[in-house]
Amino acid sequence: PVLRTTLDGKGWERVAFFPKGDRVIRAGETRFEVWSVAGAVPKKLASSPQFVMTGSNLISILAAADGRTIFTGHSNGMVQFW
C-alpha cells in the first residue's frame, strides 16, 4: 500500500468507518469529526460540538448501517444518537 495522507493525530484516539467505506469518523474523548475519504484527499464534512458533561468521555463510536446516524457511547453509560 501507498500512504496517501495523514491527519493530525493529537487528541484523537478512535476511528470508525461508515458502512460504504466512503467516510471515516475520528473521535477523541470530547468530540468527533466526519471525513470524506472518497477522493484523492480527505475532506472534513462535519464536527460535533465539544462534549461538556462531567464524567462522560467518549469511549466508543459507530455509524449506523444506513450511514445516517452516528452513535456515541460515553464513560457514564450514556449513548447519544447524532
Coordinates of N, CA, C and O in Angstrom, one line a residue:
P1 N 0.8 -1.2 0.0 CA 0.0 0.0 0.0 C 0.9 1.3 0.0 O 2.0 1.3 0.5
V2 N 0.3 2.3 -0.5 CA 1.0 3.6 -0.6 C 0.2 4.6 0.3 O -1.0 4.7 0.3
L3 N 1.0 5.3 1.2 CA 0.4 6.2 2.1 C -0.1 7.4 1.3 O 0.7 8.1 0.6
R4 N -1.4 7.7 1.4 CA -2.0 8.9 0.7 C -1.9 10.2 1.4 O -1.6 11.2 0.8
T5 N -2.2 10.2 2.7 CA -2.1 11.4 3.5 C -2.2 11.0 5.0 O -2.4 9.8 5.3
T6 N -1.9 11.9 5.8 CA -2.0 11.7 7.3 C -2.8 12.9 7.9 O -2.5 14.0 7.6
L7 N -3.7 12.6 8.8 CA -4.4 13.6 9.5 C -3.7 13.8 10.9 O -3.3 12.8 11.4
D8 N -3.7 15.0 11.4 CA -3.1 15.2 12.7 C -3.7 14.3 13.7 O -5.0 14.2 13.8
G9 N -2.9 13.7 14.5 CA -3.5 12.7 15.5 C -3.6 13.2 16.9 O -4.1 12.5 17.8
K10 N -3.2 14.5 17.2 CA -3.3 15.0 18.5 C -4.7 15.1 19.0 O -5.6 15.8 18.5
G11 N -5.0 14.4 20.1 CA -6.3 14.4 20.7 C -7.4 13.5 20.1 O -8.5 13.5 20.5
W12 N -7.0 12.6 19.2 CA -7.9 11.7 18.5 C -7.4 10.3 18.8 O -6.3 9.9 18.5
E13 N -8.3 9.5 19.4 CA -7.9 8.1 19.8 C -8.7 7.0 19.1 O -8.4 5.9 19.2
R14 N -9.8 7.3 18.5 CA -10.7 6.3 17.9 C -11.0 6.6 16.4 O -11.1 7.8 16.0
V15 N -11.2 5.6 15.7 CA -11.6 5.7 14.2 C -12.7 4.7 13.9 O -12.6 3.5 14.4
A16 N -13.7 5.1 13.2 CA -14.7 4.2 12.8 C -15.1 4.5 11.3 O -15.0 5.7 10.9
F17 N -15.4 3.5 10.5 CA -15.7 3.7 9.1 C -17.2 3.6 8.9 O -17.9 2.8 9.6
F18 N -17.8 4.4 8.0 CA -19.1 4.2 7.6 C -19.2 2.9 6.7 O -18.3 2.5 6.1
P19 N -20.4 2.3 6.7 CA -20.5 1.0 6.0 C -20.1 1.0 4.6 O -19.5 0.0 4.1
K20 N -20.3 2.1 3.8 CA -19.9 2.1 2.4 C -18.4 2.3 2.2 O -17.9 2.2 1.1
G21 N -17.7 2.7 3.3 CA -16.3 2.9 3.3 C -15.9 4.3 2.7 O -14.7 4.6 2.5
D22 N -16.9 5.2 2.4 CA -16.6 6.5 1.8 C -16.3 7.6 2.8 O -15.9 8.7 2.5
R23 N -16.6 7.3 4.1 CA -16.4 8.3 5.1 C -15.8 7.6 6.4 O -16.0 6.4 6.6
V24 N -15.1 8.4 7.1 CA -14.5 7.9 8.4 C -14.8 8.9 9.5 O -14.9 10.1 9.2
I25 N -14.9 8.4 10.7 CA -15.1 9.2 11.9 C -13.9 9.1 12.7 O -13.4 8.0 13.0
R26 N -13.3 10.2 13.1 CA -12.2 10.2 14.1 C -12.7 10.9 15.3 O -13.4 11.9 15.3
A27 N -12.4 10.3 16.5 CA -13.0 10.7 17.7 C -12.0 10.8 18.8 O -11.0 10.0 18.9
G28 N -12.2 11.8 19.7 CA -11.4 11.9 20.9 C -12.3 11.8 22.1 O -13.5 11.4 21.9
E29 N -11.9 12.1 23.3 CA -12.7 11.9 24.5 C -13.9 12.9 24.5 O -14.9 12.7 25.2
T30 N -13.8 14.1 23.8 CA -14.8 15.1 24.0 C -15.4 15.6 22.6 O -16.1 16.6 22.6
R31 N -15.1 14.9 21.5 CA -15.6 15.4 20.2 C -15.3 14.4 19.1 O -14.5 13.4 19.3
F32 N -16.0 14.6 18.0 CA -15.6 13.7 16.8 C -15.8 14.5 15.5 O -16.4 15.6 15.5
E33 N -15.2 14.0 14.5 CA -15.3 14.6 13.1 C -15.6 13.6 12.1 O -15.2 12.4 12.3
V34 N -16.3 14.0 11.1 CA -16.6 13.1 9.9 C -15.8 13.6 8.7 O -15.9 14.8 8.4
W35 N -15.1 12.6 8.1 CA -14.3 13.0 6.9 C -14.7 12.1 5.8 O -15.0 10.9 5.9
S36 N -14.7 12.8 4.6 CA -14.9 12.0 3.3 C -13.6 11.5 2.9 O -12.6 12.2 2.9
V37 N -13.5 10.2 2.6 CA -12.3 9.6 2.1 C -12.5 9.1 0.7 O -11.7 8.2 0.2
A38 N -13.5 9.6 0.0 CA -13.8 9.1 -1.4 C -12.9 9.7 -2.4 O -12.7 9.0 -3.5
G39 N -12.3 10.8 -2.2 CA -11.5 11.4 -3.2 C -10.0 11.2 -2.9 O -9.6 10.4 -2.1
A40 N -9.2 11.9 -3.7 CA -7.7 11.7 -3.5 C -7.2 12.3 -2.2 O -6.2 11.8 -1.7
V41 N -7.9 13.4 -1.7 CA -7.5 14.0 -0.4 C -8.7 14.0 0.5 O -9.8 14.4 0.1
P42 N -8.6 13.5 1.8 CA -9.7 13.6 2.7 C -10.2 15.0 2.9 O -9.5 16.0 2.9
K43 N -11.5 15.1 3.1 CA -12.2 16.4 3.3 C -13.1 16.3 4.5 O -13.9 15.4 4.6
K44 N -12.9 17.3 5.5 CA -13.8 17.3 6.7 C -15.2 17.7 6.3 O -15.4 18.7 5.7
L45 N -16.2 16.9 6.7 CA -17.6 17.2 6.4 C -18.3 17.8 7.5 O -19.2 18.5 7.3
A46 N -18.0 17.3 8.8 CA -18.7 17.8 9.9 C -17.9 17.6 11.2 O -17.0 16.7 11.3
S47 N -18.2 18.4 12.2 CA -17.6 18.3 13.5 C -18.7 18.3 14.6 O -19.7 19.1 14.5
S48 N -18.6 17.5 15.6 CA -19.5 17.6 16.7 C -19.2 18.7 17.6 O -18.1 19.2 17.6
P49 N -20.2 19.2 18.4 CA -19.8 20.1 19.5 C -19.0 19.4 20.5 O -19.0 18.2 20.6
Q50 N -18.3 20.2 21.3 CA -17.5 19.7 22.4 C -18.4 19.1 23.5 O -19.4 19.7 23.8
F51 N -18.2 17.9 23.9 CA -19.0 17.3 25.0 C -18.6 17.9 26.3 O -17.4 18.0 26.6
V52 N -19.5 18.4 27.1 CA -19.2 19.2 28.3 C -19.8 18.5 29.5 O -19.8 19.1 30.6
M53 N -20.3 17.3 29.4 CA -20.9 16.6 30.6 C -19.8 15.9 31.4 O -18.9 15.2 30.9
T54 N -19.7 16.2 32.7 CA -18.7 15.7 33.6 C -18.8 14.1 33.6 O -19.9 13.6 33.7
G55 N -17.7 13.5 33.5 CA -17.7 12.0 33.5 C -18.3 11.3 32.3 O -18.7 10.2 32.4
S56 N -18.3 12.0 31.2 CA -19.0 11.4 30.0 C -18.0 11.3 28.9 O -18.4 11.5 27.7
N57 N -16.8 11.1 29.1 CA -15.8 11.0 28.0 C -16.3 9.9 27.0 O -16.8 8.9 27.3
L58 N -16.1 10.2 25.7 CA -16.5 9.3 24.6 C -15.6 8.1 24.7 O -14.3 8.2 24.7
I59 N -16.2 6.9 24.7 CA -15.3 5.7 24.7 C -15.6 4.8 23.5 O -14.8 3.9 23.2
S60 N -16.7 5.0 22.8 CA -17.0 4.2 21.6 C -17.8 5.0 20.6 O -18.5 5.9 21.0
I61 N -17.6 4.7 19.3 CA -18.4 5.4 18.3 C -18.6 4.5 17.1 O -17.8 3.6 16.8
L62 N -19.8 4.6 16.5 CA -20.2 3.7 15.4 C -21.2 4.4 14.5 O -22.0 5.2 14.9
A63 N -21.1 4.2 13.2 CA -22.0 4.7 12.2 C -23.1 3.6 12.0 O -22.7 2.4 11.9
A64 N -24.3 4.0 11.8 CA -25.4 3.1 11.6 C -25.2 2.5 10.2 O -24.6 3.0 9.3
A65 N -25.9 1.3 10.0 CA -25.8 0.6 8.7 C -26.2 1.5 7.5 O -25.6 1.4 6.4
D66 N -27.2 2.4 7.7 CA -27.6 3.2 6.6 C -26.8 4.5 6.4 O -27.0 5.3 5.5
G67 N -25.8 4.7 7.3 CA -24.9 5.8 7.2 C -25.5 7.2 7.6 O -24.8 8.2 7.5
R68 N -26.7 7.2 8.2 CA -27.4 8.4 8.5 C -27.3 8.8 10.0 O -27.6 9.9 10.3
T69 N -26.9 7.9 10.8 CA -26.8 8.2 12.3 C -25.5 7.7 12.8 O -24.9 6.7 12.4
I70 N -24.9 8.5 13.7 CA -23.7 8.2 14.4 C -24.1 8.0 15.9 O -24.8 8.8 16.5
F71 N -23.6 6.9 16.5 CA -23.9 6.6 17.9 C -22.6 6.8 18.7 O -21.5 6.3 18.3
T72 N -22.7 7.5 19.8 CA -21.5 7.7 20.7 C -21.8 7.0 22.0 O -22.9 7.2 22.6
G73 N -20.9 6.3 22.6 CA -21.0 5.7 23.9 C -20.1 6.4 24.8 O -18.9 6.7 24.5
H74 N -20.5 6.7 26.1 CA -19.8 7.5 27.0 C -19.5 6.8 28.3 O -20.2 5.9 28.6
S75 N -18.4 7.2 29.0 CA -18.0 6.5 30.2 C -19.0 6.5 31.3 O -18.9 5.7 32.2
N76 N -20.0 7.4 31.3 CA -21.0 7.4 32.3 C -22.2 6.5 31.9 O -23.3 6.6 32.6
G77 N -22.1 5.8 30.8 CA -23.2 4.9 30.4 C -24.1 5.5 29.4 O -25.0 4.8 28.8
M78 N -24.0 6.7 29.1 CA -24.9 7.4 28.2 C -24.6 7.0 26.7 O -23.4 6.8 26.4
V79 N -25.6 6.9 25.9 CA -25.5 6.7 24.5 C -26.2 7.8 23.8 O -27.3 8.1 24.1
Q80 N -25.5 8.5 22.9 CA -26.1 9.6 22.1 C -26.2 9.2 20.7 O -25.4 8.5 20.1
F81 N -27.3 9.7 20.0 CA -27.6 9.5 18.6 C -27.4 10.8 17.9 O -28.0 11.8 18.3
W82 N -26.6 10.8 16.9 CA -26.3 12.1 16.1 C -26.8 12.0 14.7 O -26.7 11.0 14.1

